[in-house]
């Protein structure tokens, strides 16, 4: 495919994979209205496509696009699509960074994999915004301070940007789902991954 055509694919349906271990998955809408990449952005032409949400056991992150046949999880040459890892609270962040060697090792391995395979297209979503890092429920204030520093240092070391988004109301949660869906779609449309045009049969690992 000519590189000039990258980002100008007609997507008839988009499949979002949600990790089967994800708690309180985001409320993705059944349809989403997008900027139509077949036209110039200044034409402001849109298209409406269905979103198909499936559960699967993902090797990294909590949200990813489905690529046939899961090529997005076979790092290779070219530019990958995007993925999103989500964190809820300072207590969860502390568990992943400063209060347990095994959990920290798993989180670091996840960040390494995200950076290695998806490069600049990996994102760490802080569900609840920056305020989520300042309201501990089961850890001390000192531990919370350590966790904030540890998270920033890991962000710097592995270059996985943190995106803080408020989620206190149903409307805010819907906006987070919209952001994640658009990030996955736009990163796929501008990637060198196989084109996503129709929902494929359920995965063997689907919950």
JSON list of N, CA and C in Angstrom, two decimals, residues 134-181:
[
{"chain": "A", "resi": 134, "resn": "UNK", "atom": "N", "xyz": [-4.27, 11.84, 44.90]},
{"chain": "A", "resi": 134, "resn": "UNK", "atom": "CA", "xyz": [-4.17, 12.57, 46.16]},
{"chain": "A", "resi": 134, "resn": "UNK", "atom": "C", "xyz": [-5.24, 12.18, 47.18]},
{"chain": "A", "resi": 135, "resn": "UNK", "atom": "N", "xyz": [-5.90, 11.07, 46.95]},
{"chain": "A", "resi": 135, "resn": "UNK", "atom": "CA", "xyz": [-6.95, 10.64, 47.88]},
{"chain": "A", "resi": 135, "resn": "UNK", "atom": "C", "xyz": [-6.79, 9.16, 48.22]},
{"chain": "A", "resi": 136, "resn": "UNK", "atom": "N", "xyz": [-5.77, 8.82, 49.02]},
{"chain": "A", "resi": 136, "resn": "UNK", "atom": "CA", "xyz": [-5.56, 7.42, 49.38]},
{"chain": "A", "resi": 136, "resn": "UNK", "atom": "C", "xyz": [-6.66, 6.93, 50.32]},
{"chain": "A", "resi": 137, "resn": "UNK", "atom": "N", "xyz": [-7.00, 5.65, 50.19]},
{"chain": "A", "resi": 137, "resn": "UNK", "atom": "CA", "xyz": [-8.02, 5.08, 51.07]},
{"chain": "A", "resi": 137, "resn": "UNK", "atom": "C", "xyz": [-7.46, 3.99, 51.97]},
{"chain": "A", "resi": 138, "resn": "UNK", "atom": "N", "xyz": [-6.40, 3.31, 51.57]},
{"chain": "A", "resi": 138, "resn": "UNK", "atom": "CA", "xyz": [-5.88, 2.20, 52.36]},
{"chain": "A", "resi": 138, "resn": "UNK", "atom": "C", "xyz": [-4.36, 2.28, 52.54]},
{"chain": "A", "resi": 139, "resn": "UNK", "atom": "N", "xyz": [-3.74, 3.39, 52.14]},
{"chain": "A", "resi": 139, "resn": "UNK", "atom": "CA", "xyz": [-2.30, 3.56, 52.31]},
{"chain": "A", "resi": 139, "resn": "UNK", "atom": "C", "xyz": [-2.05, 4.89, 53.02]},
{"chain": "A", "resi": 140, "resn": "UNK", "atom": "N", "xyz": [-0.85, 5.05, 53.55]},
{"chain": "A", "resi": 140, "resn": "UNK", "atom": "CA", "xyz": [-0.51, 6.29, 54.27]},
{"chain": "A", "resi": 140, "resn": "UNK", "atom": "C", "xyz": [-0.21, 7.41, 53.28]},
{"chain": "A", "resi": 141, "resn": "UNK", "atom": "N", "xyz": [-0.22, 8.64, 53.80]},
{"chain": "A", "resi": 141, "resn": "UNK", "atom": "CA", "xyz": [0.10, 9.79, 52.96]},
{"chain": "A", "resi": 141, "resn": "UNK", "atom": "C", "xyz": [1.54, 9.71, 52.45]},
{"chain": "A", "resi": 142, "resn": "UNK", "atom": "N", "xyz": [2.46, 9.21, 53.29]},
{"chain": "A", "resi": 142, "resn": "UNK", "atom": "CA", "xyz": [3.85, 9.07, 52.85]},
{"chain": "A", "resi": 142, "resn": "UNK", "atom": "C", "xyz": [3.95, 8.05, 51.72]},
{"chain": "A", "resi": 143, "resn": "UNK", "atom": "N", "xyz": [3.22, 6.95, 51.83]},
{"chain": "A", "resi": 143, "resn": "UNK", "atom": "CA", "xyz": [3.23, 5.95, 50.76]},
{"chain": "A", "resi": 143, "resn": "UNK", "atom": "C", "xyz": [2.67, 6.53, 49.47]},
{"chain": "A", "resi": 144, "resn": "UNK", "atom": "N", "xyz": [1.63, 7.36, 49.61]},
{"chain": "A", "resi": 144, "resn": "UNK", "atom": "CA", "xyz": [1.04, 8.01, 48.44]},
{"chain": "A", "resi": 144, "resn": "UNK", "atom": "C", "xyz": [2.05, 8.93, 47.77]},
{"chain": "A", "resi": 145, "resn": "UNK", "atom": "N", "xyz": [2.82, 9.67, 48.56]},
{"chain": "A", "resi": 145, "resn": "UNK", "atom": "CA", "xyz": [3.87, 10.53, 48.00]},
{"chain": "A", "resi": 145, "resn": "UNK", "atom": "C", "xyz": [4.90, 9.71, 47.24]},
{"chain": "A", "resi": 146, "resn": "UNK", "atom": "N", "xyz": [5.33, 8.61, 47.84]},
{"chain": "A", "resi": 146, "resn": "UNK", "atom": "CA", "xyz": [6.30, 7.73, 47.18]},
{"chain": "A", "resi": 146, "resn": "UNK", "atom": "C", "xyz": [5.74, 7.19, 45.87]},
{"chain": "A", "resi": 147, "resn": "UNK", "atom": "N", "xyz": [4.46, 6.83, 45.89]},
{"chain": "A", "resi": 147, "resn": "UNK", "atom": "CA", "xyz": [3.84, 6.26, 44.68]},
{"chain": "A", "resi": 147, "resn": "UNK", "atom": "C", "xyz": [3.76, 7.30, 43.56]},
{"chain": "A", "resi": 148, "resn": "UNK", "atom": "N", "xyz": [3.46, 8.56, 43.89]},
{"chain": "A", "resi": 148, "resn": "UNK", "atom": "CA", "xyz": [3.40, 9.60, 42.86]},
{"chain": "A", "resi": 148, "resn": "UNK", "atom": "C", "xyz": [4.77, 9.78, 42.21]},
{"chain": "A", "resi": 149, "resn": "UNK", "atom": "N", "xyz": [5.82, 9.79, 43.04]},
{"chain": "A", "resi": 149, "resn": "UNK", "atom": "CA", "xyz": [7.17, 9.93, 42.48]},
{"chain": "A", "resi": 149, "resn": "UNK", "atom": "C", "xyz": [7.56, 8.72, 41.65]},
{"chain": "A", "resi": 150, "resn": "UNK", "atom": "N", "xyz": [7.24, 7.54, 42.16]},
{"chain": "A", "resi": 150, "resn": "UNK", "atom": "CA", "xyz": [7.60, 6.31, 41.44]},
{"chain": "A", "resi": 150, "resn": "UNK", "atom": "C", "xyz": [6.91, 6.25, 40.08]},
{"chain": "A", "resi": 151, "resn": "UNK", "atom": "N", "xyz": [5.64, 6.67, 40.04]},
{"chain": "A", "resi": 151, "resn": "UNK", "atom": "CA", "xyz": [4.90, 6.66, 38.78]},
{"chain": "A", "resi": 151, "resn": "UNK", "atom": "C", "xyz": [5.52, 7.63, 37.78]},
{"chain": "A", "resi": 152, "resn": "UNK", "atom": "N", "xyz": [5.87, 8.83, 38.23]},
{"chain": "A", "resi": 152, "resn": "UNK", "atom": "CA", "xyz": [6.48, 9.80, 37.32]},
{"chain": "A", "resi": 152, "resn": "UNK", "atom": "C", "xyz": [7.82, 9.31, 36.81]},
{"chain": "A", "resi": 153, "resn": "UNK", "atom": "N", "xyz": [8.60, 8.67, 37.67]},
{"chain": "A", "resi": 153, "resn": "UNK", "atom": "CA", "xyz": [9.91, 8.18, 37.25]},
{"chain": "A", "resi": 153, "resn": "UNK", "atom": "C", "xyz": [9.78, 7.06, 36.22]},
{"chain": "A", "resi": 154, "resn": "UNK", "atom": "N", "xyz": [8.78, 6.20, 36.40]},
{"chain": "A", "resi": 154, "resn": "UNK", "atom": "CA", "xyz": [8.54, 5.15, 35.42]},
{"chain": "A", "resi": 154, "resn": "UNK", "atom": "C", "xyz": [8.06, 5.75, 34.09]},
{"chain": "A", "resi": 155, "resn": "UNK", "atom": "N", "xyz": [7.22, 6.78, 34.18]},
{"chain": "A", "resi": 155, "resn": "UNK", "atom": "CA", "xyz": [6.76, 7.46, 32.97]},
{"chain": "A", "resi": 155, "resn": "UNK", "atom": "C", "xyz": [7.95, 8.02, 32.19]},
{"chain": "A", "resi": 156, "resn": "UNK", "atom": "N", "xyz": [8.90, 8.63, 32.90]},
{"chain": "A", "resi": 156, "resn": "UNK", "atom": "CA", "xyz": [10.08, 9.20, 32.26]},
{"chain": "A", "resi": 156, "resn": "UNK", "atom": "C", "xyz": [11.00, 8.11, 31.70]},
{"chain": "A", "resi": 157, "resn": "UNK", "atom": "N", "xyz": [11.14, 7.02, 32.47]},
{"chain": "A", "resi": 157, "resn": "UNK", "atom": "CA", "xyz": [12.06, 5.96, 32.04]},
{"chain": "A", "resi": 157, "resn": "UNK", "atom": "C", "xyz": [11.56, 5.24, 30.80]},
{"chain": "A", "resi": 158, "resn": "UNK", "atom": "N", "xyz": [10.24, 4.98, 30.73]},
{"chain": "A", "resi": 158, "resn": "UNK", "atom": "CA", "xyz": [9.71, 4.17, 29.63]},
{"chain": "A", "resi": 158, "resn": "UNK", "atom": "C", "xyz": [8.94, 4.98, 28.60]},
{"chain": "A", "resi": 159, "resn": "UNK", "atom": "N", "xyz": [8.86, 6.29, 28.81]},
{"chain": "A", "resi": 159, "resn": "UNK", "atom": "CA", "xyz": [8.25, 7.20, 27.82]},
{"chain": "A", "resi": 159, "resn": "UNK", "atom": "C", "xyz": [6.84, 6.78, 27.43]},
{"chain": "A", "resi": 160, "resn": "UNK", "atom": "N", "xyz": [6.04, 6.40, 28.43]},
{"chain": "A", "resi": 160, "resn": "UNK", "atom": "CA", "xyz": [4.62, 6.12, 28.20]},
{"chain": "A", "resi": 160, "resn": "UNK", "atom": "C", "xyz": [3.83, 7.26, 28.83]},
{"chain": "A", "resi": 161, "resn": "UNK", "atom": "N", "xyz": [3.28, 8.18, 28.03]},
{"chain": "A", "resi": 161, "resn": "UNK", "atom": "CA", "xyz": [2.62, 9.36, 28.58]},
{"chain": "A", "resi": 161, "resn": "UNK", "atom": "C", "xyz": [1.41, 9.01, 29.43]},
{"chain": "A", "resi": 162, "resn": "UNK", "atom": "N", "xyz": [1.24, 9.79, 30.52]},
{"chain": "A", "resi": 162, "resn": "UNK", "atom": "CA", "xyz": [0.07, 9.65, 31.39]},
{"chain": "A", "resi": 162, "resn": "UNK", "atom": "C", "xyz": [-0.99, 10.65, 30.93]},
{"chain": "A", "resi": 163, "resn": "UNK", "atom": "N", "xyz": [-2.21, 10.16, 30.74]},
{"chain": "A", "resi": 163, "resn": "UNK", "atom": "CA", "xyz": [-3.34, 11.01, 30.33]},
{"chain": "A", "resi": 163, "resn": "UNK", "atom": "C", "xyz": [-4.33, 11.05, 31.49]},
{"chain": "A", "resi": 164, "resn": "UNK", "atom": "N", "xyz": [-4.41, 12.17, 32.23]},
{"chain": "A", "resi": 164, "resn": "UNK", "atom": "CA", "xyz": [-5.36, 12.25, 33.35]},
{"chain": "A", "resi": 164, "resn": "UNK", "atom": "C", "xyz": [-6.73, 12.75, 32.89]},
{"chain": "A", "resi": 165, "resn": "UNK", "atom": "N", "xyz": [-7.78, 11.98, 33.15]},
{"chain": "A", "resi": 165, "resn": "UNK", "atom": "CA", "xyz": [-9.13, 12.37, 32.75]},
{"chain": "A", "resi": 165, "resn": "UNK", "atom": "C", "xyz": [-10.09, 12.16, 33.92]},
{"chain": "A", "resi": 166, "resn": "UNK", "atom": "N", "xyz": [-10.90, 13.17, 34.19]},
{"chain": "A", "resi": 166, "resn": "UNK", "atom": "CA", "xyz": [-11.86, 13.08, 35.29]},
{"chain": "A", "resi": 166, "resn": "UNK", "atom": "C", "xyz": [-12.93, 12.03, 35.00]},
{"chain": "A", "resi": 167, "resn": "UNK", "atom": "N", "xyz": [-13.40, 11.36, 36.05]},
{"chain": "A", "resi": 167, "resn": "UNK", "atom": "CA", "xyz": [-14.39, 10.29, 35.86]},
{"chain": "A", "resi": 167, "resn": "UNK", "atom": "C", "xyz": [-15.39, 10.23, 37.01]},
{"chain": "A", "resi": 168, "resn": "UNK", "atom": "N", "xyz": [-15.73, 11.36, 37.58]},
{"chain": "A", "resi": 168, "resn": "UNK", "atom": "CA", "xyz": [-16.58, 11.38, 38.77]},
{"chain": "A", "resi": 168, "resn": "UNK", "atom": "C", "xyz": [-18.06, 11.21, 38.44]},
{"chain": "A", "resi": 169, "resn": "UNK", "atom": "N", "xyz": [-18.46, 11.50, 37.22]},
{"chain": "A", "resi": 169, "resn": "UNK", "atom": "CA", "xyz": [-19.87, 11.42, 36.83]},
{"chain": "A", "resi": 169, "resn": "UNK", "atom": "C", "xyz": [-20.04, 10.50, 35.64]},
{"chain": "A", "resi": 170, "resn": "UNK", "atom": "N", "xyz": [-21.26, 10.00, 35.38]},
{"chain": "A", "resi": 170, "resn": "UNK", "atom": "CA", "xyz": [-21.48, 9.18, 34.18]},
{"chain": "A", "resi": 170, "resn": "UNK", "atom": "C", "xyz": [-21.10, 9.91, 32.89]},
{"chain": "A", "resi": 171, "resn": "UNK", "atom": "N", "xyz": [-21.33, 11.22, 32.84]},
{"chain": "A", "resi": 171, "resn": "UNK", "atom": "CA", "xyz": [-20.96, 11.98, 31.65]},
{"chain": "A", "resi": 171, "resn": "UNK", "atom": "C", "xyz": [-19.45, 11.98, 31.46]},
{"chain": "A", "resi": 172, "resn": "UNK", "atom": "N", "xyz": [-18.69, 12.14, 32.54]},
{"chain": "A", "resi": 172, "resn": "UNK", "atom": "CA", "xyz": [-17.24, 12.12, 32.43]},
{"chain": "A", "resi": 172, "resn": "UNK", "atom": "C", "xyz": [-16.73, 10.75, 32.02]},
{"chain": "A", "resi": 173, "resn": "UNK", "atom": "N", "xyz": [-17.33, 9.69, 32.53]},
{"chain": "A", "resi": 173, "resn": "UNK", "atom": "CA", "xyz": [-16.92, 8.34, 32.13]},
{"chain": "A", "resi": 173, "resn": "UNK", "atom": "C", "xyz": [-17.21, 8.11, 30.65]},
{"chain": "A", "resi": 174, "resn": "UNK", "atom": "N", "xyz": [-18.33, 8.63, 30.19]},
{"chain": "A", "resi": 174, "resn": "UNK", "atom": "CA", "xyz": [-18.65, 8.51, 28.76]},
{"chain": "A", "resi": 174, "resn": "UNK", "atom": "C", "xyz": [-17.62, 9.25, 27.91]},
{"chain": "A", "resi": 175, "resn": "UNK", "atom": "N", "xyz": [-17.14, 10.38, 28.41]},
{"chain": "A", "resi": 175, "resn": "UNK", "atom": "CA", "xyz": [-16.13, 11.14, 27.68]},
{"chain": "A", "resi": 175, "resn": "UNK", "atom": "C", "xyz": [-14.80, 10.41, 27.64]},
{"chain": "A", "resi": 176, "resn": "UNK", "atom": "N", "xyz": [-14.46, 9.71, 28.74]},
{"chain": "A", "resi": 176, "resn": "UNK", "atom": "CA", "xyz": [-13.24, 8.90, 28.73]},
{"chain": "A", "resi": 176, "resn": "UNK", "atom": "C", "xyz": [-13.36, 7.79, 27.69]},
{"chain": "A", "resi": 177, "resn": "UNK", "atom": "N", "xyz": [-14.51, 7.13, 27.65]},
{"chain": "A", "resi": 177, "resn": "UNK", "atom": "CA", "xyz": [-14.72, 6.07, 26.65]},
{"chain": "A", "resi": 177, "resn": "UNK", "atom": "C", "xyz": [-14.59, 6.63, 25.24]},
{"chain": "A", "resi": 178, "resn": "UNK", "atom": "N", "xyz": [-15.14, 7.82, 25.03]},
{"chain": "A", "resi": 178, "resn": "UNK", "atom": "CA", "xyz": [-15.03, 8.46, 23.72]},
{"chain": "A", "resi": 178, "resn": "UNK", "atom": "C", "xyz": [-13.57, 8.72, 23.37]},
{"chain": "A", "resi": 179, "resn": "UNK", "atom": "N", "xyz": [-12.79, 9.24, 24.34]},
{"chain": "A", "resi": 179, "resn": "UNK", "atom": "CA", "xyz": [-11.38, 9.53, 24.09]},
{"chain": "A", "resi": 179, "resn": "UNK", "atom": "C", "xyz": [-10.61, 8.26, 23.74]},
{"chain": "A", "resi": 180, "resn": "UNK", "atom": "N", "xyz": [-10.84, 7.18, 24.53]},
{"chain": "A", "resi": 180, "resn": "UNK", "atom": "CA", "xyz": [-10.13, 5.92, 24.29]},
{"chain": "A", "resi": 180, "resn": "UNK", "atom": "C", "xyz": [-10.50, 5.36, 22.91]},
{"chain": "A", "resi": 181, "resn": "UNK", "atom": "N", "xyz": [-11.78, 5.37, 22.58]},
{"chain": "A", "resi": 181, "resn": "UNK", "atom": "CA", "xyz": [-12.21, 4.84, 21.28]},
{"chain": "A", "resi": 181, "resn": "UNK", "atom": "C", "xyz": [-11.55, 5.63, 20.15]}
]
